[in-house]
Amino acid sequence: GESVGLHLPTLSVQEGDNSIINCAYSNSASDYFIWYKQESGKGPQFIIDIRSNMDKRQGQRVTVLLNKTVKHLSLQIAATQPGDSAVYFCAENNGKLTFGTGTRLTIIP
Amino acid sequence: EAGVAQSPRYKIIEKRQSVAFWCNPISGHATLYWYQQILGQGPKLLIQFQNNGVVDDSQLPKDRFSAERLKGVDSTLKIQPAKLEDSAVYLCASSPYQDRSGYTFGSGTRLTVV
């Protein structure tokens, strides 16, 4: 089975609210994770990454949290905007990228 | 800088026919990847090139899929003969590093096999 999975296939969030997308992984040796955003008709676009020597990393409006104890990571998007509508993937990179199934984020106006 | 270019954007073929996809990576990127993304799933690696050599093709169905990267720049992925289950988006990505960072994806080729 897949080593990287997502808890929910869809997520609807009110515009302006914060979004949280979760991801679980199974390989405790995994040490590098990347979040991607994929809009319709486009390839995955890098959002933010985190290595296992960190618990948290922040970017512009995005934060990734890594909990190695329970093998879980999350992507938080602050003040969600219509342009955030997309499918979000977490991926682990152990020499090659392994993607999960993805969560479709829908913004409610 | 220019992104990863792929063509065609869309292709519809009948089963048992052959098809080829083309990828032009970002200039200077030594590593090139082909991914298959079936509807509703995450991309799955098919093959990885480092310059013009194959690094990993363990998930490439070699009885029907082939890929080459002549001169370490452009790459072509071919399917012959196509099956219905090959319907997917084929994504090309490139990276300046062999390790694990710097992936840039193209917009993909959507293949429909009927």
Coordinates of N, CA and C in Angstrom, one line a residue:
Chain A
G1 N 0.8 -1.2 0.0 CA 0.0 0.0 0.0 C 0.8 1.3 0.0
E2 N 0.2 2.4 -0.1 CA 0.9 3.7 -0.1 C 1.5 3.9 1.2
S3 N 2.7 4.6 1.2 CA 3.3 4.9 2.5 C 2.9 6.3 3.0
V4 N 2.3 7.1 2.1 CA 1.9 8.4 2.5 C 0.4 8.5 2.2
G5 N -0.4 9.0 3.2 CA -1.8 9.1 3.0 C -2.4 10.3 3.6
L6 N -3.6 10.7 3.2 CA -4.2 11.9 3.7 C -5.5 11.5 4.4
H7 N -5.9 12.2 5.4 CA -7.0 11.8 6.2 C -8.4 12.1 5.5
L8 N -8.5 13.1 4.7 CA -9.8 13.5 4.1 C -9.6 13.8 2.6
P9 N -10.4 13.3 1.8 CA -10.3 13.6 0.4 C -10.7 15.0 0.0
T10 N -11.7 15.6 0.8 CA -12.2 16.9 0.4 C -12.2 17.7 1.7
L11 N -12.1 19.0 1.5 CA -12.2 20.0 2.6 C -12.8 21.3 2.1
S12 N -13.8 21.7 2.8 CA -14.5 23.0 2.4 C -14.2 24.0 3.5
V13 N -13.8 25.2 3.2 CA -13.4 26.2 4.2 C -14.0 27.5 3.7
Q14 N -14.5 28.3 4.7 CA -15.0 29.6 4.4 C -13.8 30.5 4.1
E15 N -14.0 31.4 3.1 CA -13.0 32.3 2.7 C -12.6 33.2 4.0
G16 N -11.3 33.3 4.2 CA -10.8 34.1 5.3 C -10.5 33.2 6.5
D17 N -11.1 32.0 6.6 CA -10.7 31.1 7.7 C -9.4 30.4 7.4
N18 N -8.9 29.8 8.4 CA -7.7 29.0 8.3 C -8.0 27.6 7.8
S19 N -7.2 27.0 7.0 CA -7.4 25.6 6.5 C -6.3 24.7 7.1
I20 N -6.6 23.5 7.5 CA -5.7 22.6 8.0 C -5.8 21.3 7.2
I21 N -4.8 20.8 6.5 CA -4.8 19.6 5.8 C -3.8 18.7 6.4
N22 N -4.3 17.4 6.7 CA -3.4 16.5 7.4 C -2.9 15.4 6.5
C23 N -1.8 14.8 7.0 CA -1.2 13.7 6.2 C -0.5 12.8 7.2
A24 N -0.6 11.5 6.9 CA 0.1 10.5 7.7 C 1.1 9.7 6.9
Y25 N 2.2 9.3 7.5 CA 3.1 8.5 6.7 C 3.5 7.3 7.6
S26 N 4.0 6.3 6.9 CA 4.2 5.0 7.6 C 5.7 4.7 7.9
N27 N 6.6 5.3 7.1 CA 8.0 5.0 7.2 C 8.7 5.9 8.2
S28 N 9.0 5.3 9.3 CA 9.6 6.1 10.4 C 11.0 6.6 10.0
A29 N 11.6 6.1 8.9 CA 12.9 6.5 8.5 C 12.8 7.7 7.5
S30 N 11.6 8.1 7.1 CA 11.4 9.2 6.2 C 11.9 10.5 6.9
D31 N 12.6 11.3 6.2 CA 13.2 12.5 6.8 C 13.0 13.7 6.0
Y32 N 12.3 13.7 4.9 CA 12.1 14.9 4.1 C 10.7 14.8 3.5
F33 N 9.9 15.9 3.7 CA 8.5 15.9 3.3 C 8.3 17.2 2.5
I34 N 7.4 17.1 1.5 CA 7.1 18.3 0.7 C 5.6 18.4 0.6
W35 N 5.1 19.6 0.6 CA 3.7 19.8 0.3 C 3.6 20.5 -1.1
Y36 N 2.7 19.9 -1.9 CA 2.5 20.5 -3.2 C 1.0 20.9 -3.4
K37 N 0.8 21.9 -4.3 CA -0.5 22.4 -4.6 C -0.7 22.1 -6.1
Q38 N -1.8 21.5 -6.5 CA -2.1 21.2 -7.9 C -3.4 21.8 -8.3
E39 N -3.4 22.8 -9.2 CA -4.6 23.4 -9.7 C -5.0 22.6 -11.0
S40 N -6.2 22.7 -11.3 CA -6.8 22.0 -12.4 C -6.0 22.3 -13.7
G41 N -5.6 21.2 -14.4 CA -4.8 21.4 -15.6 C -3.4 21.7 -15.5
K42 N -2.9 21.7 -14.3 CA -1.5 22.1 -14.1 C -0.7 21.0 -13.3
G43 N 0.6 21.0 -13.3 CA 1.4 20.1 -12.6 C 1.5 20.5 -11.1
P44 N 1.9 19.7 -10.2 CA 2.1 20.0 -8.8 C 3.1 21.2 -8.7
Q45 N 2.7 22.1 -7.8 CA 3.6 23.2 -7.5 C 4.1 23.2 -6.1
F46 N 5.4 23.3 -5.9 CA 6.0 23.3 -4.5 C 5.4 24.4 -3.7
I47 N 5.0 24.0 -2.4 CA 4.5 25.0 -1.4 C 5.6 25.2 -0.4
I48 N 5.9 24.1 0.3 CA 6.8 24.2 1.5 C 7.3 22.8 1.8
D49 N 8.5 22.8 2.3 CA 9.1 21.5 2.7 C 9.5 21.5 4.2
I50 N 9.8 20.3 4.7 CA 10.3 20.2 6.0 C 11.1 19.0 6.2
R51 N 12.2 19.1 6.9 CA 13.1 17.9 7.2 C 12.8 17.5 8.6
S52 N 13.2 16.3 8.9 CA 12.9 15.6 10.1 C 13.6 16.2 11.3
N53 N 14.6 17.1 11.1 CA 15.2 17.7 12.2 C 14.5 19.0 12.7
M54 N 13.3 19.2 12.1 CA 12.4 20.3 12.4 C 11.0 19.8 12.8
D55 N 10.3 20.6 13.6 CA 9.0 20.3 14.0 C 8.0 21.2 13.3
K56 N 8.5 22.4 12.8 CA 7.6 23.4 12.3 C 8.4 24.2 11.3
R57 N 7.8 24.6 10.3 CA 8.4 25.5 9.3 C 7.3 26.4 8.7
Q58 N 7.7 27.7 8.6 CA 6.7 28.7 8.2 C 7.1 29.3 6.9
G59 N 6.1 29.6 6.0 CA 6.3 30.3 4.8 C 5.3 31.4 4.8
Q60 N 5.0 32.0 3.6 CA 4.0 33.0 3.5 C 2.6 32.4 3.5
R61 N 1.9 32.7 4.6 CA 0.6 32.2 4.9 C 0.5 30.7 5.1
V62 N 1.6 30.0 5.0 CA 1.5 28.5 5.2 C 2.5 28.1 6.3
T63 N 2.1 27.1 7.0 CA 2.9 26.5 8.1 C 2.8 25.0 7.9
V64 N 3.9 24.3 8.0 CA 3.9 22.9 8.1 C 4.4 22.4 9.4
L65 N 3.6 21.5 10.0 CA 4.0 20.9 11.3 C 4.3 19.4 11.1
L66 N 5.3 18.9 11.7 CA 5.7 17.6 11.6 C 5.8 16.9 13.0
N67 N 5.1 15.9 13.2 CA 5.1 15.1 14.5 C 5.6 13.7 14.2
K68 N 6.9 13.5 14.5 CA 7.5 12.3 14.1 C 7.1 11.1 15.0
T69 N 6.6 11.5 16.2 CA 6.2 10.4 17.1 C 5.0 9.7 16.6
V70 N 4.0 10.4 16.0 CA 2.9 9.7 15.4 C 2.9 9.7 13.9
K71 N 4.0 10.1 13.4 CA 4.2 10.0 11.9 C 3.1 10.8 11.2
H72 N 3.0 12.1 11.5 CA 1.9 12.9 11.0 C 2.5 14.3 10.7
L73 N 2.0 14.8 9.5 CA 2.3 16.2 9.3 C 1.0 16.9 8.8
S74 N 1.1 18.2 8.9 CA -0.1 19.0 8.5 C 0.4 20.3 7.8
L75 N -0.5 20.7 7.0 CA -0.3 22.0 6.3 C -1.4 23.0 6.7
Q76 N -1.0 24.1 7.2 CA -2.0 25.1 7.7 C -1.9 26.3 6.7
I77 N -3.0 26.7 6.2 CA -3.1 27.9 5.3 C -3.8 28.9 6.1
A78 N -3.2 30.1 6.3 CA -3.9 31.2 7.0 C -4.7 32.0 6.1
A79 N -5.8 32.5 6.6 CA -6.7 33.4 5.8 C -6.9 32.9 4.4
T80 N -7.6 31.8 4.3 CA -7.7 31.1 3.0 C -8.4 32.0 2.0
Q81 N -7.9 32.0 0.8 CA -8.4 32.8 -0.3 C -8.9 32.0 -1.5
P82 N -9.7 32.5 -2.3 CA -10.2 31.7 -3.5 C -9.1 31.1 -4.3
G83 N -8.0 31.7 -4.4 CA -6.9 31.2 -5.2 C -6.2 30.0 -4.5
D84 N -6.6 29.7 -3.3 CA -6.1 28.5 -2.6 C -6.8 27.2 -3.0
S85 N -7.9 27.4 -3.8 CA -8.7 26.2 -4.2 C -7.8 25.3 -5.1
A86 N -7.6 24.1 -4.7 CA -6.7 23.2 -5.5 C -6.7 21.8 -4.7
V87 N -6.0 20.9 -5.3 CA -5.7 19.6 -4.6 C -4.3 19.7 -4.0
Y88 N -4.3 19.4 -2.7 CA -3.0 19.5 -2.0 C -2.5 18.0 -1.7
F89 N -1.2 17.9 -2.0 CA -0.6 16.6 -1.8 C 0.6 16.7 -0.8
C90 N 0.7 15.8 0.1 CA 2.0 15.7 0.8 C 2.8 14.6 0.1
A91 N 4.1 14.7 0.1 CA 4.9 13.8 -0.5 C 6.2 13.6 0.4
E92 N 6.6 12.3 0.4 CA 7.9 12.1 1.1 C 8.9 11.8 0.1
N93 N 10.1 12.3 0.4 CA 11.2 12.2 -0.6 C 12.4 11.4 0.0
N94 N 12.4 10.1 -0.2 CA 13.5 9.3 0.2 C 14.4 8.9 -0.9
G95 N 14.7 9.8 -1.8 CA 15.4 9.6 -3.0 C 14.5 9.6 -4.2
K96 N 13.3 9.4 -4.0 CA 12.3 9.7 -5.0 C 11.0 10.1 -4.3
L97 N 10.2 10.9 -5.0 CA 9.0 11.5 -4.4 C 7.9 10.4 -4.4
T98 N 7.3 10.2 -3.3 CA 6.1 9.4 -3.2 C 5.0 10.2 -2.7
F99 N 3.9 10.3 -3.5 CA 2.8 11.2 -3.2 C 1.7 10.4 -2.6
G100 N 0.9 11.1 -1.8 CA -0.4 10.6 -1.2 C -1.5 10.8 -2.3
T101 N -2.7 10.5 -1.8 CA -3.8 10.6 -2.8 C -4.3 12.1 -3.0
G102 N -4.1 12.9 -2.0 CA -4.5 14.3 -2.2 C -5.8 14.7 -1.5
T103 N -5.9 16.0 -1.1 CA -7.1 16.6 -0.5 C -7.5 17.7 -1.4
R104 N -8.8 17.7 -1.8 CA -9.3 18.8 -2.6 C -9.8 19.9 -1.6
L105 N -9.2 21.1 -1.7 CA -9.7 22.2 -0.9 C -10.6 23.1 -1.7
T106 N -11.8 23.3 -1.2 CA -12.8 24.2 -1.8 C -13.0 25.4 -0.9
I107 N -13.0 26.6 -1.5 CA -13.2 27.8 -0.7 C -14.7 28.2 -0.9
I108 N -15.3 28.4 0.2 CA -16.7 28.9 0.2 C -16.7 30.4 0.3
P109 N -17.3 31.2 -0.6 CA -17.2 32.6 -0.6 C -18.0 33.2 0.6
Chain B
E1 N 12.8 32.2 -15.2 CA 13.3 31.1 -16.1 C 12.1 30.4 -16.7
A2 N 12.3 29.8 -17.9 CA 11.2 29.1 -18.5 C 11.0 27.8 -17.7
G3 N 9.7 27.3 -17.7 CA 9.3 26.1 -17.0 C 9.6 24.9 -17.8
V4 N 9.1 23.8 -17.3 CA 9.2 22.5 -18.0 C 8.1 22.5 -19.1
A5 N 8.5 22.2 -20.3 CA 7.6 22.2 -21.4 C 7.2 20.8 -21.8
Q6 N 5.9 20.6 -22.0 CA 5.4 19.3 -22.4 C 4.5 19.4 -23.6
S7 N 4.5 18.4 -24.5 CA 3.5 18.4 -25.5 C 3.3 16.9 -25.9
P8 N 2.1 16.7 -26.5 CA 0.9 17.6 -26.6 C 0.3 17.8 -25.2
R9 N -0.7 18.7 -25.1 CA -1.4 18.9 -23.9 C -2.5 17.8 -23.7
Y10 N -3.1 17.4 -24.8 CA -4.1 16.4 -24.8 C -3.9 15.4 -25.9
K11 N -4.3 14.1 -25.7 CA -4.2 13.1 -26.7 C -5.3 12.1 -26.5
I12 N -6.0 11.7 -27.5 CA -7.0 10.7 -27.5 C -6.6 9.6 -28.5
I13 N -6.5 8.4 -28.1 CA -6.1 7.3 -29.0 C -7.0 6.1 -28.7
E14 N -7.0 5.2 -29.6 CA -7.7 3.9 -29.4 C -6.8 2.9 -28.7
K15 N -7.3 2.0 -28.0 CA -6.5 1.0 -27.4 C -5.7 0.2 -28.5
R16 N -4.6 -0.2 -28.1 CA -3.6 -0.9 -29.0 C -2.8 0.0 -29.9
Q17 N -3.2 1.3 -30.0 CA -2.4 2.2 -30.7 C -1.2 2.7 -29.9
S18 N -0.3 3.4 -30.6 CA 0.9 3.9 -29.9 C 0.8 5.4 -29.7
V19 N 1.6 5.9 -28.8 CA 1.5 7.4 -28.5 C 2.9 7.7 -27.9
A20 N 3.3 9.0 -28.1 CA 4.5 9.5 -27.6 C 4.3 10.9 -27.0
F21 N 5.0 11.1 -25.9 CA 4.9 12.4 -25.2 C 6.3 13.0 -25.2
W22 N 6.4 14.3 -25.2 CA 7.7 15.0 -25.3 C 7.8 15.9 -24.1
C23 N 9.1 16.0 -23.6 CA 9.3 16.9 -22.5 C 10.6 17.6 -22.7
N24 N 10.6 18.9 -22.5 CA 11.8 19.8 -22.5 C 12.0 20.3 -21.1
P25 N 13.0 19.9 -20.4 CA 13.2 20.3 -19.0 C 13.7 21.8 -18.9
I26 N 13.8 22.3 -17.7 CA 14.5 23.6 -17.5 C 15.9 23.5 -17.9
S27 N 16.4 24.5 -18.5 CA 17.8 24.5 -19.0 C 18.8 24.2 -17.8
G28 N 19.7 23.3 -18.0 CA 20.7 23.0 -17.0 C 20.3 22.0 -16.0
H29 N 19.0 21.6 -16.0 CA 18.6 20.6 -15.0 C 19.0 19.2 -15.5
A30 N 19.8 18.6 -14.7 CA 20.4 17.3 -15.0 C 19.4 16.1 -14.8
T31 N 18.5 16.3 -13.9 CA 17.6 15.1 -13.5 C 16.3 15.4 -14.1
L32 N 15.7 14.3 -14.7 CA 14.4 14.4 -15.4 C 13.6 13.2 -14.9
Y33 N 12.3 13.5 -14.7 CA 11.4 12.4 -14.2 C 10.1 12.4 -15.0
W34 N 9.6 11.2 -15.2 CA 8.3 11.0 -15.8 C 7.4 10.4 -14.7
Y35 N 6.2 11.0 -14.5 CA 5.2 10.6 -13.6 C 3.9 10.3 -14.3
Q36 N 3.2 9.3 -13.8 CA 1.8 9.0 -14.2 C 0.9 9.3 -13.1
Q37 N -0.2 10.2 -13.5 CA -1.2 10.5 -12.5 C -2.5 10.1 -13.0
I38 N -3.1 9.0 -12.4 CA -4.4 8.6 -12.7 C -5.4 9.5 -12.0
L39 N -6.5 9.7 -12.6 CA -7.5 10.6 -12.0 C -7.9 10.2 -10.5
G40 N -7.8 11.2 -9.7 CA -8.1 11.0 -8.3 C -6.9 10.5 -7.4
Q41 N -5.8 10.3 -8.0 CA -4.6 9.8 -7.3 C -3.4 10.8 -7.4
G42 N -2.4 10.5 -6.6 CA -1.2 11.3 -6.6 C -0.3 10.8 -7.7
P43 N 0.6 11.6 -8.2 CA 1.5 11.1 -9.2 C 2.4 10.0 -8.8
K44 N 2.7 9.1 -9.7 CA 3.5 7.9 -9.5 C 4.7 7.9 -10.4
L45 N 5.9 7.8 -9.8 CA 7.1 7.8 -10.6 C 7.2 6.7 -11.6
L46 N 7.4 7.0 -12.9 CA 7.7 5.9 -13.9 C 9.2 5.7 -14.1
I47 N 9.9 6.8 -14.3 CA 11.3 6.7 -14.6 C 12.0 8.0 -14.3
Q48 N 13.3 7.8 -13.9 CA 14.1 8.9 -13.5 C 15.4 8.8 -14.3
F49 N 15.8 10.0 -15.0 CA 17.0 10.1 -15.7 C 18.0 11.0 -15.0
Q50 N 19.3 10.7 -15.0 CA 20.3 11.6 -14.6 C 21.2 11.8 -15.8
N51 N 21.1 13.1 -16.4 CA 21.7 13.4 -17.7 C 21.0 12.4 -18.7
N52 N 21.7 11.6 -19.4 CA 21.0 10.7 -20.4 C 21.0 9.2 -19.9
G53 N 21.3 9.0 -18.6 CA 21.3 7.7 -18.1 C 20.1 7.4 -17.1
V54 N 19.6 6.2 -17.1 CA 18.4 5.9 -16.3 C 18.9 5.6 -14.9
V55 N 18.3 6.3 -13.9 CA 18.6 6.0 -12.5 C 17.6 5.1 -11.9
D56 N 16.3 5.2 -12.2 CA 15.3 4.3 -11.6 C 14.2 4.1 -12.6
D57 N 14.0 2.9 -13.1 CA 12.8 2.6 -13.9 C 12.1 1.4 -13.4
S58 N 12.1 1.2 -12.1 CA 11.6 0.1 -11.5 C 10.0 0.0 -11.6
Q59 N 9.4 1.2 -11.8 CA 7.9 1.2 -11.9 C 7.4 1.4 -13.3
L60 N 8.3 1.3 -14.2 CA 7.9 1.5 -15.6 C 7.5 0.1 -16.2
P61 N 6.3 0.0 -16.7 CA 5.8 -1.2 -17.4 C 6.6 -1.4 -18.7
K62 N 7.7 -2.1 -18.6 CA 8.6 -2.1 -19.7 C 8.1 -2.9 -20.9
D63 N 7.0 -3.7 -20.7 CA 6.5 -4.4 -21.9 C 5.8 -3.5 -22.9
R64 N 5.4 -2.3 -22.4 CA 4.7 -1.4 -23.3 C 5.2 0.0 -23.2
F65 N 5.9 0.4 -22.1 CA 6.4 1.8 -22.0 C 7.9 1.8 -22.3
S66 N 8.3 2.9 -22.9 CA 9.7 3.1 -23.1 C 10.0 4.6 -23.0
A67 N 11.2 4.9 -22.6 CA 11.5 6.4 -22.5 C 13.0 6.5 -22.8
E68 N 13.3 7.7 -23.4 CA 14.7 8.0 -23.7 C 15.0 9.4 -23.4
R69 N 16.2 9.7 -23.2 CA 16.6 11.1 -23.0 C 18.0 11.3 -23.7
L70 N 17.8 11.5 -25.0 CA 19.0 11.6 -25.9 C 19.7 13.0 -25.5
K71 N 21.0 12.9 -25.5 CA 21.9 14.1 -25.3 C 21.6 14.7 -23.9
G72 N 20.9 14.1 -23.0 CA 20.7 14.6 -21.7 C 19.9 15.8 -21.6
V73 N 19.0 16.1 -22.6 CA 18.2 17.3 -22.5 C 16.7 16.9 -22.6
D74 N 16.2 16.9 -23.9 CA 14.8 16.5 -24.1 C 14.6 15.0 -23.8
S75 N 13.3 14.7 -23.5 CA 13.0 13.3 -23.3 C 11.7 12.9 -23.9
T76 N 11.5 11.7 -24.3 CA 10.3 11.2 -24.9 C 9.9 9.9 -24.2
L77 N 8.6 9.9 -23.9 CA 8.0 8.7 -23.3 C 7.0 8.1 -24.3
K78 N 7.1 6.8 -24.5 CA 6.3 6.2 -25.5 C 5.5 5.0 -24.9
I79 N 4.3 4.8 -25.4 CA 3.4 3.7 -25.0 C 3.0 3.0 -26.2
Q80 N 3.3 1.7 -26.2 CA 3.0 0.9 -27.4 C 2.9 -0.6 -27.0
P81 N 1.7 -1.2 -27.1 CA 0.4 -0.7 -27.4 C -0.3 -0.1 -26.2
A82 N -1.1 0.9 -26.3 CA -1.8 1.5 -25.2 C -3.0 0.6 -24.8
K83 N -3.3 0.6 -23.4 CA -4.4 0.0 -22.9 C -5.3 1.0 -22.2
L84 N -6.6 0.6 -22.0 CA -7.5 1.5 -21.4 C -7.0 2.1 -20.1
E85 N -6.3 1.3 -19.3 CA -5.8 1.7 -18.0 C -4.7 2.7 -18.0
D86 N -4.2 2.9 -19.2 CA -3.1 3.9 -19.4 C -3.7 5.4 -19.4
S87 N -5.0 5.5 -19.4 CA -5.6 6.8 -19.4 C -5.2 7.5 -18.1
A88 N -4.5 8.7 -18.3 CA -3.9 9.4 -17.1 C -3.3 10.7 -17.6
V89 N -2.8 11.5 -16.7 CA -2.0 12.6 -17.0 C -0.5 12.2 -16.8
Y90 N 0.3 12.5 -17.8 CA 1.7 12.1 -17.8 C 2.5 13.4 -17.5
L91 N 3.1 13.4 -16.4 CA 3.8 14.6 -15.9 C 5.3 14.4 -16.1
C92 N 6.0 15.5 -16.5 CA 7.4 15.5 -16.6 C 7.9 16.5 -15.5
A93 N 9.0 16.2 -14.8 CA 9.6 17.1 -13.9 C 11.1 17.1 -14.1
S94 N 11.7 18.2 -13.7 CA 13.1 18.3 -13.8 C 13.7 18.9 -12.5
S95 N 14.9 18.6 -12.2 CA 15.6 19.1 -11.0 C 17.1 19.4 -11.3
P96 N 17.6 20.4 -10.7 CA 19.1 20.6 -10.9 C 19.9 19.7 -10.0
Y97 N 19.3 19.0 -9.1 CA 20.0 18.2 -8.2 C 19.7 16.7 -8.4
Q98 N 20.5 15.8 -8.0 CA 20.2 14.4 -8.0 C 19.5 14.0 -6.7
D99 N 19.8 14.9 -5.7 CA 19.3 14.4 -4.4 C 17.8 14.5 -4.2
R100 N 17.3 15.5 -3.6 CA 15.9 15.4 -3.3 C 15.1 16.8 -3.3
S101 N 15.7 17.7 -3.9 CA 15.0 19.0 -3.9 C 14.9 19.6 -5.3
G102 N 14.2 20.7 -5.4 CA 14.2 21.5 -6.6 C 13.4 20.9 -7.8
Y103 N 12.4 20.1 -7.5 CA 11.6 19.6 -8.5 C 10.7 20.7 -9.1
T104 N 10.6 20.8 -10.5 CA 9.7 21.6 -11.1 C 8.9 20.7 -12.1
F105 N 7.6 20.8 -12.0 CA 6.7 20.0 -12.9 C 6.2 20.8 -14.1
G106 N 6.0 20.0 -15.2 CA 5.3 20.6 -16.3 C 3.8 20.5 -16.1
S107 N 3.0 20.9 -17.0 CA 1.6 20.9 -16.9 C 1.0 19.5 -17.3
G108 N 1.8 18.7 -17.9 CA 1.4 17.3 -18.2 C 0.7 17.2 -19.6
T109 N 0.6 15.9 -20.0 CA -0.2 15.5 -21.1 C -1.3 14.6 -20.7
R110 N -2.5 15.0 -21.0 CA -3.7 14.2 -20.6 C -4.0 13.2 -21.7
L111 N -3.8 11.9 -21.4 CA -4.0 10.8 -22.4 C -5.3 10.1 -22.0
T112 N -6.2 10.0 -23.1 CA -7.4 9.2 -23.0 C -7.3 8.1 -24.0
V113 N -7.5 6.9 -23.5 CA -7.4 5.7 -24.3 C -8.9 5.1 -24.4
V114 N -9.4 5.0 -25.6 CA -10.8 4.6 -25.8 C -10.9 3.3 -26.5

